[in-house]
Amino acid sequence: ETGVTQSPTHLIKTRGQQVTLRCSSQSGHNTVSWYQQALGQGPQFIFQYYREEENGRGNFPPRFSGLQFPNYSSELNVNALELDDSALYLCASSLVAGADGYTFGSGTRLTVV
Amino acid sequence: GQNIDQPTEMTATEGAIVQINCTYQTSGFNGLFWYQQHAGEAPTFLSYNVLDGLEEKGRFSSFLSRSKGYSYLLLKELQMKDSASYLCAVSLGGDKIIFGKGTRLHILP
């Protein structure tokens, strides 16, 4: 059974650029959630996808968007990058109604300069 | 709004016991998670409480009081490898989980 994999692991972008982060969910999991974690803070919920549809969104602007594919993998897209977007982006997969919580990927460290 | 509070930092000695508290006020509640996160790594699942009471799992125990909106994580026989951040998280339902800011635990030899 494979876990959650994210790519790339590290990324440096310039302010104003666009970025796409990718996530492969754990086998058998149908829900993917994305979190932004700034240094020294807890993960902040960006949005969640269930069966290719957005299933809830946190307090993030529309320039944060996502996709989920039929194989339950997912992408997070961020347009018009700002310096404050520098953070660790975590993808987590889960099975709806599962009591084991989320399985997290190792994250993508995004630096915006 | 959603609010989850936990201390920012705590320090304890190797071999001792430490209790990390968490209070929450959320619009929904299905259960409460504790995660451990080492620096630069992903959070890993420690415990999940749905009903009131204490759940014990080896050196770690977690307690929940739903009426008080309160939980704690108890770590016994502390080891140096327990130095990490501990995240309290609430399951709101619909498979959504929100996190507190985390408690950085420092273990001294």
Tab-separated table of C-alpha atoms in Angstrom:
chain	number	residue	atom	x	y	z
A	1	GLU	CA	0.000	0.000	0.000
A	2	THR	CA	1.542	3.301	-1.068
A	3	GLY	CA	1.159	6.426	0.987
A	4	VAL	CA	0.553	9.977	-0.157
A	5	THR	CA	3.182	11.382	-2.477
A	6	GLN	CA	3.653	15.024	-3.359
A	7	SER	CA	5.744	16.695	-6.002
A	8	PRO	CA	7.884	18.639	-6.180
A	9	THR	CA	9.435	18.599	-2.713
A	10	HIS	CA	10.875	22.077	-3.006
A	11	LEU	CA	10.122	24.953	-5.355
A	12	ILE	CA	11.261	28.552	-5.742
A	13	LYS	CA	9.060	30.960	-7.677
A	14	THR	CA	9.034	34.677	-8.353
A	15	ARG	CA	6.244	36.959	-7.171
A	16	GLY	CA	3.481	37.114	-9.788
A	17	GLN	CA	4.184	33.686	-11.240
A	18	GLN	CA	1.881	30.679	-11.182
A	19	VAL	CA	2.577	27.301	-9.594
A	20	THR	CA	1.055	23.806	-9.735
A	21	LEU	CA	1.597	21.309	-6.940
A	22	ARG	CA	0.704	17.645	-7.319
A	23	CYS	CA	-0.502	14.946	-4.981
A	24	SER	CA	-1.149	11.219	-5.364
A	25	SER	CA	-3.509	9.953	-2.723
A	26	GLN	CA	-3.155	6.767	-0.724
A	27	SER	CA	-4.619	3.713	-2.385
A	28	GLY	CA	-8.309	3.371	-1.570
A	29	HIS	CA	-8.733	6.970	-0.400
A	30	ASN	CA	-11.295	9.056	-2.262
A	31	THR	CA	-10.894	12.439	-0.569
A	32	VAL	CA	-8.001	14.871	-0.849
A	33	SER	CA	-7.499	17.935	1.326
A	34	TRP	CA	-4.908	20.661	0.888
A	35	TYR	CA	-3.351	22.673	3.690
A	36	GLN	CA	-0.972	25.611	3.875
A	37	GLN	CA	1.432	25.601	6.802
A	38	ALA	CA	3.484	28.707	7.470
A	39	LEU	CA	6.600	28.367	9.582
A	40	GLY	CA	5.736	27.800	13.236
A	41	GLN	CA	1.996	27.601	12.563
A	42	GLY	CA	-0.549	24.825	12.288
A	43	PRO	CA	-1.865	23.693	8.909
A	44	GLN	CA	-4.558	25.976	7.478
A	45	PHE	CA	-7.313	24.347	5.448
A	46	ILE	CA	-7.359	25.473	1.814
A	47	PHE	CA	-9.951	23.147	0.264
A	48	GLN	CA	-11.030	19.562	-0.081
A	49	TYR	CA	-11.992	17.439	-3.084
A	50	TYR	CA	-14.262	14.432	-3.069
A	51	ARG	CA	-14.940	12.490	-6.267
A	52	GLU	CA	-13.575	15.323	-8.427
A	53	GLU	CA	-15.769	18.014	-6.866
A	54	GLU	CA	-14.744	20.727	-4.420
A	55	ASN	CA	-16.198	19.734	-1.061
A	56	GLY	CA	-15.464	22.703	1.144
A	57	ARG	CA	-13.094	25.640	1.125
A	58	GLY	CA	-11.222	27.591	3.741
A	59	ASN	CA	-10.492	31.292	3.852
A	60	PHE	CA	-8.269	31.487	0.786
A	61	PRO	CA	-8.702	33.779	-2.257
A	62	PRO	CA	-9.859	32.463	-5.651
A	63	ARG	CA	-6.305	32.487	-6.998
A	64	PHE	CA	-5.958	29.233	-5.054
A	65	SER	CA	-7.688	26.566	-7.127
A	66	GLY	CA	-7.602	22.827	-7.424
A	67	LEU	CA	-8.526	19.722	-9.326
A	68	GLN	CA	-9.113	16.105	-8.516
A	69	PHE	CA	-8.777	13.443	-11.174
A	70	PRO	CA	-10.668	10.152	-11.621
A	71	ASN	CA	-7.808	8.264	-9.950
A	72	TYR	CA	-8.244	10.627	-6.945
A	73	SER	CA	-4.908	12.348	-7.455
A	74	SER	CA	-5.063	16.110	-7.144
A	75	GLU	CA	-3.468	19.408	-8.082
A	76	LEU	CA	-3.245	22.716	-6.268
A	77	ASN	CA	-2.786	25.769	-8.474
A	78	VAL	CA	-1.832	29.185	-7.174
A	79	ASN	CA	-1.898	32.188	-9.499
A	80	ALA	CA	-0.280	35.592	-9.054
A	81	LEU	CA	2.047	34.376	-6.313
A	82	GLU	CA	2.668	36.665	-3.366
A	83	LEU	CA	5.534	36.612	-0.890
A	84	ASP	CA	3.146	35.454	1.854
A	85	ASP	CA	2.387	32.338	-0.139
A	86	SER	CA	5.766	30.992	0.942
A	87	ALA	CA	4.898	27.962	3.071
A	88	LEU	CA	4.787	24.201	3.294
A	89	TYR	CA	1.836	22.875	1.299
A	90	LEU	CA	0.468	19.619	2.615
A	91	CYS	CA	-1.793	17.216	0.821
A	92	ALA	CA	-3.763	14.715	2.862
A	93	SER	CA	-5.932	11.864	1.687
A	94	SER	CA	-8.675	10.113	3.556
A	95	LEU	CA	-11.622	7.827	3.227
A	96	VAL	CA	-14.903	9.540	3.983
A	97	ALA	CA	-16.093	8.631	7.471
A	98	GLY	CA	-12.767	7.036	8.269
A	99	ALA	CA	-11.728	7.400	11.884
A	100	ASP	CA	-8.032	7.275	11.145
A	101	GLY	CA	-7.976	10.871	10.059
A	102	TYR	CA	-5.764	11.976	7.298
A	103	THR	CA	-2.660	10.475	5.791
A	104	PHE	CA	-0.354	13.333	4.940
A	105	GLY	CA	2.199	13.622	2.220
A	106	SER	CA	5.618	15.033	3.044
A	107	GLY	CA	4.653	18.366	1.571
A	108	THR	CA	5.978	20.829	-0.960
A	109	ARG	CA	8.083	23.671	0.384
A	110	LEU	CA	7.265	26.730	-1.743
A	111	THR	CA	9.425	29.825	-1.546
A	112	VAL	CA	8.278	32.986	-3.311
A	113	VAL	CA	10.970	35.592	-3.886
B	1	GLY	CA	-15.879	30.995	13.524
B	2	GLN	CA	-13.627	28.152	14.437
B	3	ASN	CA	-11.175	28.421	17.306
B	4	ILE	CA	-8.684	25.863	18.597
B	5	ASP	CA	-6.273	26.950	21.330
B	6	GLN	CA	-3.188	25.206	22.616
B	7	PRO	CA	0.019	26.477	24.252
B	8	THR	CA	2.684	27.650	21.847
B	9	GLU	CA	5.618	25.978	23.547
B	10	MET	CA	6.353	23.612	26.426
B	11	THR	CA	9.538	22.206	27.920
B	12	ALA	CA	9.916	18.951	29.823
B	13	THR	CA	12.672	16.632	30.997
B	14	GLU	CA	13.549	13.240	29.575
B	15	GLY	CA	11.759	10.492	31.510
B	16	ALA	CA	9.095	12.845	32.870
B	17	ILE	CA	5.395	13.265	32.047
B	18	VAL	CA	3.893	16.205	30.156
B	19	GLN	CA	0.290	17.192	29.449
B	20	ILE	CA	-0.566	19.328	26.424
B	21	ASN	CA	-3.975	20.982	26.666
B	22	CYS	CA	-6.312	21.969	23.868
B	23	THR	CA	-9.586	23.888	23.991
B	24	TYR	CA	-11.884	24.287	21.034
B	25	GLN	CA	-14.966	26.194	19.912
B	26	THR	CA	-16.153	24.975	16.539
B	27	SER	CA	-19.341	25.015	14.496
B	28	GLY	CA	-19.379	21.235	14.313
B	29	PHE	CA	-17.718	18.383	16.122
B	30	ASN	CA	-17.305	14.766	15.119
B	31	GLY	CA	-14.140	14.026	17.029
B	32	LEU	CA	-10.730	15.301	18.042
B	33	PHE	CA	-7.358	14.280	16.650
B	34	TRP	CA	-3.834	14.648	17.923
B	35	TYR	CA	-0.990	14.644	15.433
B	36	GLN	CA	2.759	14.729	15.940
B	37	GLN	CA	4.928	16.728	13.554
B	38	HIS	CA	8.705	16.726	13.555
B	39	ALA	CA	10.394	19.768	12.036
B	40	GLY	CA	10.253	19.696	8.263
B	41	GLU	CA	8.111	16.564	8.167
B	42	ALA	CA	4.455	15.744	7.625
B	43	PRO	CA	2.082	15.362	10.582
B	44	THR	CA	1.558	11.780	11.752
B	45	PHE	CA	-1.579	10.461	13.418
B	46	LEU	CA	-1.448	9.849	17.182
B	47	SER	CA	-5.028	9.542	18.423
B	48	TYR	CA	-8.679	10.161	17.735
B	49	ASN	CA	-11.300	10.743	20.467
B	50	VAL	CA	-15.004	10.694	19.711
B	51	LEU	CA	-16.473	9.972	23.152
B	52	ASP	CA	-15.654	11.556	26.499
B	53	GLY	CA	-12.924	9.920	28.479
B	54	LEU	CA	-9.349	8.766	28.324
B	55	GLU	CA	-7.867	6.661	25.528
B	56	GLU	CA	-4.507	5.098	26.236
B	57	LYS	CA	-2.057	3.945	23.600
B	58	GLY	CA	1.335	3.011	24.925
B	59	ARG	CA	3.181	6.024	26.293
B	60	PHE	CA	0.567	8.396	24.850
B	61	SER	CA	-2.943	8.998	26.174
B	62	SER	CA	-5.601	11.415	25.007
B	63	PHE	CA	-8.570	12.757	26.938
B	64	LEU	CA	-11.742	14.423	25.713
B	65	SER	CA	-14.535	16.353	27.405
B	66	ARG	CA	-17.077	17.411	24.796
B	67	SER	CA	-19.171	19.436	27.237
B	68	LYS	CA	-16.127	21.539	28.160
B	69	GLY	CA	-14.660	21.698	24.656
B	70	TYR	CA	-11.426	20.398	26.109
B	71	SER	CA	-8.847	17.756	25.354
B	72	TYR	CA	-5.356	16.905	26.472
B	73	LEU	CA	-2.536	14.723	25.235
B	74	LEU	CA	-0.487	13.036	27.943
B	75	LEU	CA	3.008	11.824	27.145
B	76	LYS	CA	4.740	9.565	29.663
B	77	GLU	CA	8.359	8.444	30.008
B	78	LEU	CA	9.461	11.210	27.697
B	79	GLN	CA	12.216	10.447	25.214
B	80	MET	CA	14.376	12.857	23.258
B	81	LYS	CA	12.653	11.749	20.042
B	82	ASP	CA	9.368	13.148	21.434
B	83	SER	CA	10.706	16.646	20.735
B	84	ALA	CA	8.233	17.794	18.089
B	85	SER	CA	5.134	19.879	17.520
B	86	TYR	CA	1.845	18.413	18.669
B	87	LEU	CA	-1.236	19.456	16.730
B	88	CYS	CA	-4.740	19.366	18.117
B	89	ALA	CA	-7.334	19.048	15.332
B	90	VAL	CA	-11.120	18.905	15.244
B	91	SER	CA	-13.139	16.869	12.776
B	92	LEU	CA	-16.040	19.086	11.755
B	93	GLY	CA	-17.865	16.403	9.825
B	94	GLY	CA	-17.978	15.832	6.098
B	95	ASP	CA	-14.420	14.621	6.487
B	96	LYS	CA	-13.108	18.137	7.167
B	97	ILE	CA	-10.458	18.627	9.820
B	98	ILE	CA	-9.158	21.932	11.151
B	99	PHE	CA	-5.961	22.313	13.135
B	100	GLY	CA	-4.730	24.382	16.034
B	101	LYS	CA	-1.420	26.203	15.731
B	102	GLY	CA	0.445	23.404	17.437
B	103	THR	CA	2.505	23.108	20.620
B	104	ARG	CA	6.275	22.866	20.242
B	105	LEU	CA	7.554	20.451	22.871
B	106	HIS	CA	11.209	20.650	23.861
B	107	ILE	CA	12.713	17.719	25.766
B	108	LEU	CA	15.753	18.396	27.942
B	109	PRO	CA	18.216	15.636	28.868
